[in-house]
CSV table of C-alpha atoms in Angstrom, one decimal:
chain,number,residue,atom,x,y,z
A,1,MET,CA,23.5,-22.5,-46.4
A,2,ARG,CA,21.8,-21.4,-43.2
A,3,THR,CA,21.2,-17.7,-42.7
A,4,THR,CA,20.4,-18.1,-39.0
A,5,GLY,CA,21.8,-19.9,-36.0
A,6,THR,CA,19.9,-21.5,-33.2
A,7,VAL,CA,20.2,-20.4,-29.6
A,8,THR,CA,18.4,-22.2,-26.8
A,9,ILE,CA,17.6,-20.4,-23.6
A,10,SER,CA,15.8,-21.4,-20.4
A,11,LEU,CA,13.3,-18.9,-18.9
A,12,PRO,CA,11.4,-19.1,-15.6
A,13,PRO,CA,7.7,-19.9,-16.3
A,14,ASP,CA,6.5,-16.4,-15.6
A,15,LEU,CA,9.0,-14.8,-18.0
A,16,ALA,CA,8.2,-17.4,-20.7
A,17,SER,CA,4.5,-16.5,-20.3
A,18,GLU,CA,5.4,-12.8,-20.6
A,19,VAL,CA,7.3,-13.5,-23.8
A,20,ASP,CA,4.3,-15.4,-25.2
A,21,ARG,CA,1.9,-12.7,-24.2
A,22,LEU,CA,4.0,-9.9,-25.7
A,23,ALA,CA,4.7,-11.9,-28.9
A,24,ASP,CA,1.0,-12.5,-29.3
A,25,ALA,CA,0.1,-8.8,-28.6
A,26,GLU,CA,2.8,-7.7,-31.1
A,27,GLY,CA,1.8,-10.3,-33.7
A,28,MET,CA,5.3,-11.8,-33.6
A,29,THR,CA,6.7,-15.2,-33.0
A,30,ARG,CA,8.8,-15.7,-29.9
A,31,SER,CA,11.9,-15.7,-32.1
A,32,GLU,CA,11.0,-12.4,-33.7
A,33,LEU,CA,10.2,-10.8,-30.3
A,34,LEU,CA,13.5,-12.0,-28.8
A,35,ARG,CA,15.5,-10.9,-31.8
A,36,GLN,CA,14.1,-7.5,-31.7
A,37,ALA,CA,14.6,-7.2,-27.9
A,38,PHE,CA,18.3,-8.3,-28.4
A,39,ARG,CA,18.9,-5.8,-31.2
A,40,GLN,CA,17.5,-3.0,-29.0
A,41,TYR,CA,19.6,-4.1,-26.1
A,42,ALA,CA,22.8,-4.4,-28.2
A,43,GLU,CA,22.2,-0.9,-29.7
A,44,ARG,CA,21.6,0.7,-26.3
A,45,ARG,CA,24.8,-1.0,-25.0
A,46,ARG,CA,26.8,0.3,-28.0
A,47,ARG,CA,25.6,3.8,-27.3
A,48,TRP,CA,26.5,3.6,-23.6
A,49,ASP,CA,29.9,2.2,-24.5
A,50,GLN,CA,30.5,5.1,-26.9
A,51,ALA,CA,29.3,7.6,-24.3
A,52,PHE,CA,31.6,6.2,-21.7
A,53,ALA,CA,34.6,6.0,-24.1
A,54,TYR,CA,34.0,9.6,-25.0
A,55,GLY,CA,33.8,10.6,-21.4
A,56,GLU,CA,37.0,8.7,-20.5
A,57,ALA,CA,38.8,10.3,-23.4
A,58,HIS,CA,37.8,13.8,-22.4
A,59,VAL,CA,37.7,13.6,-18.6
A,60,GLY,CA,41.3,14.7,-18.3
A,61,ALA,CA,40.7,17.8,-20.4
A,62,THR,CA,38.1,19.2,-17.9
A,63,SER,CA,37.6,19.5,-14.2
A,64,LEU,CA,34.7,17.0,-14.2
A,65,THR,CA,34.6,14.5,-11.4
A,66,GLU,CA,32.0,11.9,-10.6
A,67,GLY,CA,30.8,14.1,-7.8
A,68,SER,CA,30.4,17.2,-10.0
A,69,VAL,CA,28.4,15.2,-12.5
A,70,MET,CA,26.1,13.7,-9.9
A,71,GLU,CA,25.5,17.2,-8.4
A,72,ALA,CA,24.7,18.5,-11.9
A,73,VAL,CA,22.2,15.7,-12.4
A,74,LYS,CA,20.6,16.4,-9.1
A,75,LYS,CA,20.4,20.1,-9.8
A,76,ARG,CA,18.8,19.4,-13.2
A,77,ARG,CA,16.3,17.0,-11.7
A,78,ARG,CA,15.3,19.5,-9.0
A,79,ALA,CA,14.8,22.2,-11.7
A,80,ARG,CA,12.5,19.8,-13.6
A,81,GLY,CA,10.6,19.0,-10.4
A,82,ARG,CA,11.8,15.4,-10.2
A,83,THR,CA,12.6,13.6,-6.9
A,84,VAL,CA,16.3,13.3,-6.2
A,85,HIS,CA,17.4,10.0,-4.6
């Protein structure tokens, strides 16, 4: 019984070279590197989804608006000395 599945992807030559370079630098195979990258992406995506779900569930209970959140972010960045875009 197989414990893995096979997925074939096509990458532009420059990206394929970068995968090879990083895999070599990390002492991993291409498959190991791409598995790790996907796991990290999937975990980050889950956390974002949870954060957005929490925000949507609680937005009605507060006076938060998209504009007020953006203004708070800009204010915080200015306080930390970061450039505001």
